[in-house]
């Protein structure tokens, strides 16, 4: 299933994409796409439905029908840094002996095609296409062998980053990662049953038609089952939590010389089987 949220910002309603690429309403069945609606038994019930019997939502998704972030009321958005060895190299940093963990404020999450705002005073706003994992069944101290049973599904995230705020302003990375609009999420949450191997997905990103990132989740340093198990040692994972798993090489900071986003540019990015995002860059 491809679960989604449609409508004006802050007023999104739950939906599902049918076989014809049209949106069907889930409002009579779930309050929203997030939290306990992502538990395994709830997803199994939705999968059993005849989608053609559900109300049709007018409009074409990502054209005249806006999509919001595909998960609502995210409790935690946990990000993994330097999780591709070649990206670590382009950043001039060693491959970490354990996953680098940081948070992206949930106020940064936005729709897959919403504008990305360059923060005031920013000269180094950058892009990062990533595979995001959404937790269904929560838990703590999850065994790596059991980790995939805790996944509700997967989606695309653009982990937009302000490099000066992140690296040169003292303290943690978080202040360069959580600016408003820095977390486009979606277009849809693809349930885990439709993604047999999350470590075999291509992912890519273009700016104004120039492809900067072209990688594969096969080259992750720390793969999805390990990340879920590892994170669950330090915090309980809860339904609807989002784990963004790192980016392949090709970010702006890694270009020679570095290239950063400017107002008026357009980013386009995707992960194989999970959809495509398009964002216009504007001055905040």
GROMACS .gro file of C-alpha atoms in nm:
model
  284
    1UNK     CA    1   0.000   0.000   0.000
    2UNK     CA    2   0.096   0.359  -0.058
    3UNK     CA    3  -0.047   0.561   0.230
    4UNK     CA    4  -0.052   0.939   0.208
    5UNK     CA    5  -0.193   1.259   0.350
    6UNK     CA    6  -0.356   1.514   0.122
    7UNK     CA    7  -0.491   1.867   0.148
    8UNK     CA    8  -0.381   2.211   0.266
    9UNK     CA    9  -0.093   2.235   0.513
   10UNK     CA   10  -0.216   2.167   0.864
   11UNK     CA   11  -0.548   2.026   0.738
   12UNK     CA   12  -0.429   1.704   0.574
   13UNK     CA   13  -0.655   1.400   0.557
   14UNK     CA   14  -0.554   1.033   0.534
   15UNK     CA   15  -0.561   0.857   0.199
   16UNK     CA   16  -0.425   0.571  -0.005
   17UNK     CA   17  -0.308   0.554  -0.366
   18UNK     CA   18  -0.505   0.308  -0.577
   19UNK     CA   19  -0.382   0.100  -0.871
   20UNK     CA   20  -0.473   0.381  -1.113
   21UNK     CA   21  -0.269   0.643  -0.929
   22UNK     CA   22  -0.576   0.808  -0.782
   23UNK     CA   23  -0.624   0.896  -0.416
   24UNK     CA   24  -0.891   0.722  -0.213
   25UNK     CA   25  -1.008   0.863   0.119
   26UNK     CA   26  -0.937   0.674   0.443
   27UNK     CA   27  -1.109   0.930   0.667
   28UNK     CA   28  -1.388   0.690   0.763
   29UNK     CA   29  -1.134   0.428   0.873
   30UNK     CA   30  -0.842   0.607   1.041
   31UNK     CA   31  -0.795   0.942   1.206
   32UNK     CA   32  -0.464   0.998   1.027
   33UNK     CA   33  -0.157   0.819   0.893
   34UNK     CA   34   0.062   0.792   1.200
   35UNK     CA   35   0.087   0.660   1.554
   36UNK     CA   36  -0.123   0.354   1.631
   37UNK     CA   37  -0.274   0.347   1.280
   38UNK     CA   38   0.065   0.207   1.175
   39UNK     CA   39   0.052  -0.095   1.406
   40UNK     CA   40   0.075  -0.427   1.218
   41UNK     CA   41  -0.286  -0.527   1.282
   42UNK     CA   42  -0.416  -0.189   1.164
   43UNK     CA   43  -0.212  -0.205   0.844
   44UNK     CA   44  -0.328  -0.564   0.783
   45UNK     CA   45  -0.690  -0.445   0.803
   46UNK     CA   46  -0.627  -0.167   0.552
   47UNK     CA   47  -0.455  -0.411   0.316
   48UNK     CA   48  -0.764  -0.632   0.321
   49UNK     CA   49  -0.987  -0.357   0.182
   50UNK     CA   50  -1.111  -0.323  -0.173
   51UNK     CA   51  -0.961   0.017  -0.250
   52UNK     CA   52  -1.202   0.072  -0.539
   53UNK     CA   53  -1.488   0.083  -0.287
   54UNK     CA   54  -1.341   0.381  -0.102
   55UNK     CA   55  -1.439   0.741  -0.184
   56UNK     CA   56  -1.240   0.893  -0.468
   57UNK     CA   57  -1.058   1.218  -0.391
   58UNK     CA   58  -1.068   1.470  -0.679
   59UNK     CA   59  -0.739   1.580  -0.827
   60UNK     CA   60  -0.407   1.437  -0.936
   61UNK     CA   61  -0.160   1.386  -0.650
   62UNK     CA   62   0.148   1.609  -0.672
   63UNK     CA   63  -0.017   1.813  -0.946
   64UNK     CA   64  -0.341   1.981  -0.843
   65UNK     CA   65  -0.373   1.782  -0.519
   66UNK     CA   66  -0.117   1.878  -0.256
   67UNK     CA   67   0.036   1.602  -0.046
   68UNK     CA   68   0.154   1.666   0.308
   69UNK     CA   69   0.425   1.477   0.496
   70UNK     CA   70   0.320   1.115   0.467
   71UNK     CA   71   0.334   1.051   0.843
   72UNK     CA   72   0.138   1.263   1.092
   73UNK     CA   73   0.223   1.355   1.451
   74UNK     CA   74   0.578   1.218   1.429
   75UNK     CA   75   0.710   1.175   1.781
   76UNK     CA   76   1.077   1.144   1.686
   77UNK     CA   77   1.262   1.207   1.361
   78UNK     CA   78   1.597   1.037   1.415
   79UNK     CA   79   1.870   1.086   1.156
   80UNK     CA   80   2.190   0.894   1.090
   81UNK     CA   81   2.500   1.081   0.976
   82UNK     CA   82   2.790   0.963   0.761
   83UNK     CA   83   2.622   0.630   0.689
   84UNK     CA   84   2.773   0.591   0.341
   85UNK     CA   85   3.152   0.554   0.338
   86UNK     CA   86   3.194   0.757   0.019
   87UNK     CA   87   2.983   1.041   0.163
   88UNK     CA   88   3.200   1.041   0.476
   89UNK     CA   89   3.505   1.069   0.251
   90UNK     CA   90   3.366   1.364   0.054
   91UNK     CA   91   3.286   1.534   0.386
   92UNK     CA   92   3.645   1.487   0.502
   93UNK     CA   93   3.533   1.273   0.797
   94UNK     CA   94   3.616   0.915   0.896
   95UNK     CA   95   3.359   0.635   0.881
   96UNK     CA   96   3.218   0.639   1.235
   97UNK     CA   97   3.284   0.334   1.458
   98UNK     CA   98   2.919   0.355   1.567
   99UNK     CA   99   2.623   0.530   1.399
  100UNK     CA  100   2.619   0.909   1.425
  101UNK     CA  101   2.276   0.996   1.564
  102UNK     CA  102   2.109   1.337   1.559
  103UNK     CA  103   1.754   1.471   1.568
  104UNK     CA  104   1.559   1.670   1.316
  105UNK     CA  105   1.292   1.881   1.485
  106UNK     CA  106   0.947   1.763   1.383
  107UNK     CA  107   0.853   2.123   1.297
  108UNK     CA  108   1.091   2.084   1.001
  109UNK     CA  109   0.878   1.813   0.838
  110UNK     CA  110   0.692   1.925   0.527
  111UNK     CA  111   0.518   1.793   0.219
  112UNK     CA  112   0.722   1.632  -0.058
  113UNK     CA  113   0.665   1.919  -0.299
  114UNK     CA  114   0.646   2.211  -0.057
  115UNK     CA  115   0.898   2.492  -0.096
  116UNK     CA  116   1.229   2.468   0.090
  117UNK     CA  117   1.315   2.794   0.264
  118UNK     CA  118   1.675   2.912   0.288
  119UNK     CA  119   1.709   3.041   0.647
  120UNK     CA  120   1.796   3.401   0.716
  121UNK     CA  121   2.173   3.443   0.715
  122UNK     CA  122   2.234   3.110   0.540
  123UNK     CA  123   2.502   3.078   0.274
  124UNK     CA  124   2.540   2.699   0.282
  125UNK     CA  125   2.199   2.531   0.251
  126UNK     CA  126   2.255   2.180   0.112
  127UNK     CA  127   2.060   1.873  -0.001
  128UNK     CA  128   2.060   1.505   0.104
  129UNK     CA  129   1.835   1.238  -0.047
  130UNK     CA  130   1.767   0.962   0.206
  131UNK     CA  131   1.569   0.645   0.266
  132UNK     CA  132   1.345   0.694   0.569
  133UNK     CA  133   1.214   0.404   0.778
  134UNK     CA  134   0.884   0.443   0.963
  135UNK     CA  135   0.826   0.241   1.280
  136UNK     CA  136   0.507   0.040   1.318
  137UNK     CA  137   0.543  -0.185   1.620
  138UNK     CA  138   0.735   0.000   1.889
  139UNK     CA  139   0.980  -0.140   2.138
  140UNK     CA  140   1.311  -0.105   2.315
  141UNK     CA  141   1.618  -0.329   2.312
  142UNK     CA  142   1.497  -0.482   1.987
  143UNK     CA  143   1.704  -0.775   1.863
  144UNK     CA  144   1.857  -0.715   1.520
  145UNK     CA  145   1.704  -1.045   1.401
  146UNK     CA  146   1.356  -0.913   1.492
  147UNK     CA  147   1.403  -0.555   1.376
  148UNK     CA  148   1.221  -0.577   1.045
  149UNK     CA  149   0.901  -0.684   1.223
  150UNK     CA  150   0.894  -0.332   1.369
  151UNK     CA  151   0.888  -0.153   1.030
  152UNK     CA  152   0.558  -0.011   0.904
  153UNK     CA  153   0.709   0.111   0.578
  154UNK     CA  154   0.949   0.337   0.395
  155UNK     CA  155   0.949   0.678   0.230
  156UNK     CA  156   1.171   0.943   0.075
  157UNK     CA  157   1.325   1.219   0.286
  158UNK     CA  158   1.529   1.520   0.179
  159UNK     CA  159   1.748   1.585   0.483
  160UNK     CA  160   1.805   1.951   0.396
  161UNK     CA  161   2.103   2.087   0.592
  162UNK     CA  162   2.261   2.426   0.658
  163UNK     CA  163   2.631   2.339   0.675
  164UNK     CA  164   2.756   2.652   0.850
  165UNK     CA  165   2.492   2.618   1.122
  166UNK     CA  166   2.564   2.244   1.142
  167UNK     CA  167   2.943   2.239   1.152
  168UNK     CA  168   3.076   2.582   1.245
  169UNK     CA  169   2.838   2.720   1.505
  170UNK     CA  170   2.955   2.504   1.799
  171UNK     CA  171   2.773   2.218   1.967
  172UNK     CA  172   2.570   1.950   1.794
  173UNK     CA  173   2.462   1.915   1.432
  174UNK     CA  174   2.096   1.970   1.517
  175UNK     CA  175   2.085   2.347   1.469
  176UNK     CA  176   2.174   2.302   1.100
  177UNK     CA  177   1.924   2.021   1.043
  178UNK     CA  178   1.594   2.136   1.190
  179UNK     CA  179   1.510   2.465   1.023
  180UNK     CA  180   1.152   2.499   0.904
  181UNK     CA  181   1.092   2.313   0.572
  182UNK     CA  182   1.414   2.109   0.610
  183UNK     CA  183   1.234   1.772   0.617
  184UNK     CA  184   1.027   1.701   0.305
  185UNK     CA  185   0.875   1.357   0.369
  186UNK     CA  186   0.687   1.146   0.116
  187UNK     CA  187   0.510   1.150  -0.127
  188UNK     CA  188   0.373   0.834   0.032
  189UNK     CA  189   0.452   0.577   0.294
  190UNK     CA  190   0.508   0.249   0.109
  191UNK     CA  191   0.428  -0.038   0.344
  192UNK     CA  192   0.703  -0.286   0.421
  193UNK     CA  193   0.537  -0.574   0.235
  194UNK     CA  194   0.602  -0.386  -0.092
  195UNK     CA  195   0.974  -0.334  -0.018
  196UNK     CA  196   1.129  -0.681   0.012
  197UNK     CA  197   1.486  -0.551   0.046
  198UNK     CA  198   1.543  -0.193   0.164
  199UNK     CA  199   1.917  -0.244   0.103
  200UNK     CA  200   1.875  -0.274  -0.274
  201UNK     CA  201   1.720   0.061  -0.367
  202UNK     CA  202   1.867   0.327  -0.592
  203UNK     CA  203   1.837   0.688  -0.479
  204UNK     CA  204   1.917   1.011  -0.659
  205UNK     CA  205   1.888   1.388  -0.647
  206UNK     CA  206   1.903   1.664  -0.909
  207UNK     CA  207   1.923   2.043  -0.882
  208UNK     CA  208   1.793   2.230  -1.186
  209UNK     CA  209   1.821   1.910  -1.388
  210UNK     CA  210   2.184   1.837  -1.293
  211UNK     CA  211   2.221   1.504  -1.116
  212UNK     CA  212   2.444   1.539  -0.812
  213UNK     CA  213   2.353   1.223  -0.617
  214UNK     CA  214   2.320   0.877  -0.768
  215UNK     CA  215   2.364   0.600  -0.511
  216UNK     CA  216   2.230   0.278  -0.368
  217UNK     CA  217   2.118   0.178  -0.021
  218UNK     CA  218   2.335  -0.132  -0.072
  219UNK     CA  219   2.638   0.077   0.024
  220UNK     CA  220   2.513   0.183   0.368
  221UNK     CA  221   2.769   0.132   0.644
  222UNK     CA  222   2.499   0.045   0.900
  223UNK     CA  223   2.193  -0.120   0.750
  224UNK     CA  224   1.828  -0.091   0.851
  225UNK     CA  225   1.800  -0.388   1.093
  226UNK     CA  226   2.113  -0.284   1.279
  227UNK     CA  227   2.003   0.079   1.301
  228UNK     CA  228   1.664  -0.015   1.451
  229UNK     CA  229   1.828  -0.245   1.706
  230UNK     CA  230   2.100   0.010   1.787
  231UNK     CA  231   1.866   0.303   1.836
  232UNK     CA  232   1.633   0.098   2.053
  233UNK     CA  233   1.914   0.059   2.307
  234UNK     CA  234   1.905   0.433   2.377
  235UNK     CA  235   1.536   0.516   2.341
  236UNK     CA  236   1.206   0.340   2.298
  237UNK     CA  237   1.093   0.342   1.937
  238UNK     CA  238   0.725   0.419   1.901
  239UNK     CA  239   0.467   0.386   1.622
  240UNK     CA  240   0.516   0.663   1.369
  241UNK     CA  241   0.875   0.743   1.459
  242UNK     CA  242   1.088   0.819   1.152
  243UNK     CA  243   1.449   0.706   1.104
  244UNK     CA  244   1.631   0.875   0.816
  245UNK     CA  245   1.921   0.650   0.726
  246UNK     CA  246   2.185   0.876   0.574
  247UNK     CA  247   2.278   1.002   0.228
  248UNK     CA  248   2.505   0.879  -0.052
  249UNK     CA  249   2.780   1.101  -0.198
  250UNK     CA  250   2.710   1.403  -0.412
  251UNK     CA  251   2.598   1.664  -0.161
  252UNK     CA  252   2.677   2.026  -0.230
  253UNK     CA  253   2.940   2.044   0.043
  254UNK     CA  254   3.133   1.766  -0.131
  255UNK     CA  255   3.160   1.939  -0.469
  256UNK     CA  256   3.489   2.096  -0.570
  257UNK     CA  257   3.435   2.383  -0.518
  258UNK     CA  258   3.129   2.343  -0.291
  259UNK     CA  259   2.788   2.425  -0.440
  260UNK     CA  260   2.495   2.539  -0.228
  261UNK     CA  261   2.129   2.607  -0.293
  262UNK     CA  262   2.004   2.945  -0.414
  263UNK     CA  263   1.654   3.089  -0.424
  264UNK     CA  264   1.481   3.006  -0.751
  265UNK     CA  265   1.638   2.663  -0.793
  266UNK     CA  266   1.445   2.335  -0.807
  267UNK     CA  267   1.538   2.008  -0.638
  268UNK     CA  268   1.405   1.677  -0.767
  269UNK     CA  269   1.483   1.353  -0.588
  270UNK     CA  270   1.362   1.000  -0.540
  271UNK     CA  271   1.416   0.653  -0.401
  272UNK     CA  272   1.341   0.349  -0.616
  273UNK     CA  273   0.981   0.237  -0.568
  274UNK     CA  274   0.904   0.507  -0.313
  275UNK     CA  275   0.820   0.804  -0.533
  276UNK     CA  276   0.965   1.141  -0.628
  277UNK     CA  277   0.979   1.479  -0.457
  278UNK     CA  278   1.011   1.821  -0.622
  279UNK     CA  279   1.090   2.135  -0.422
  280UNK     CA  280   1.130   2.496  -0.524
  281UNK     CA  281   1.392   2.679  -0.320
  282UNK     CA  282   1.287   3.018  -0.181
  283UNK     CA  283   1.450   3.275   0.042
  284UNK     CA  284   1.324   3.255   0.399
   0.00000   0.00000   0.00000
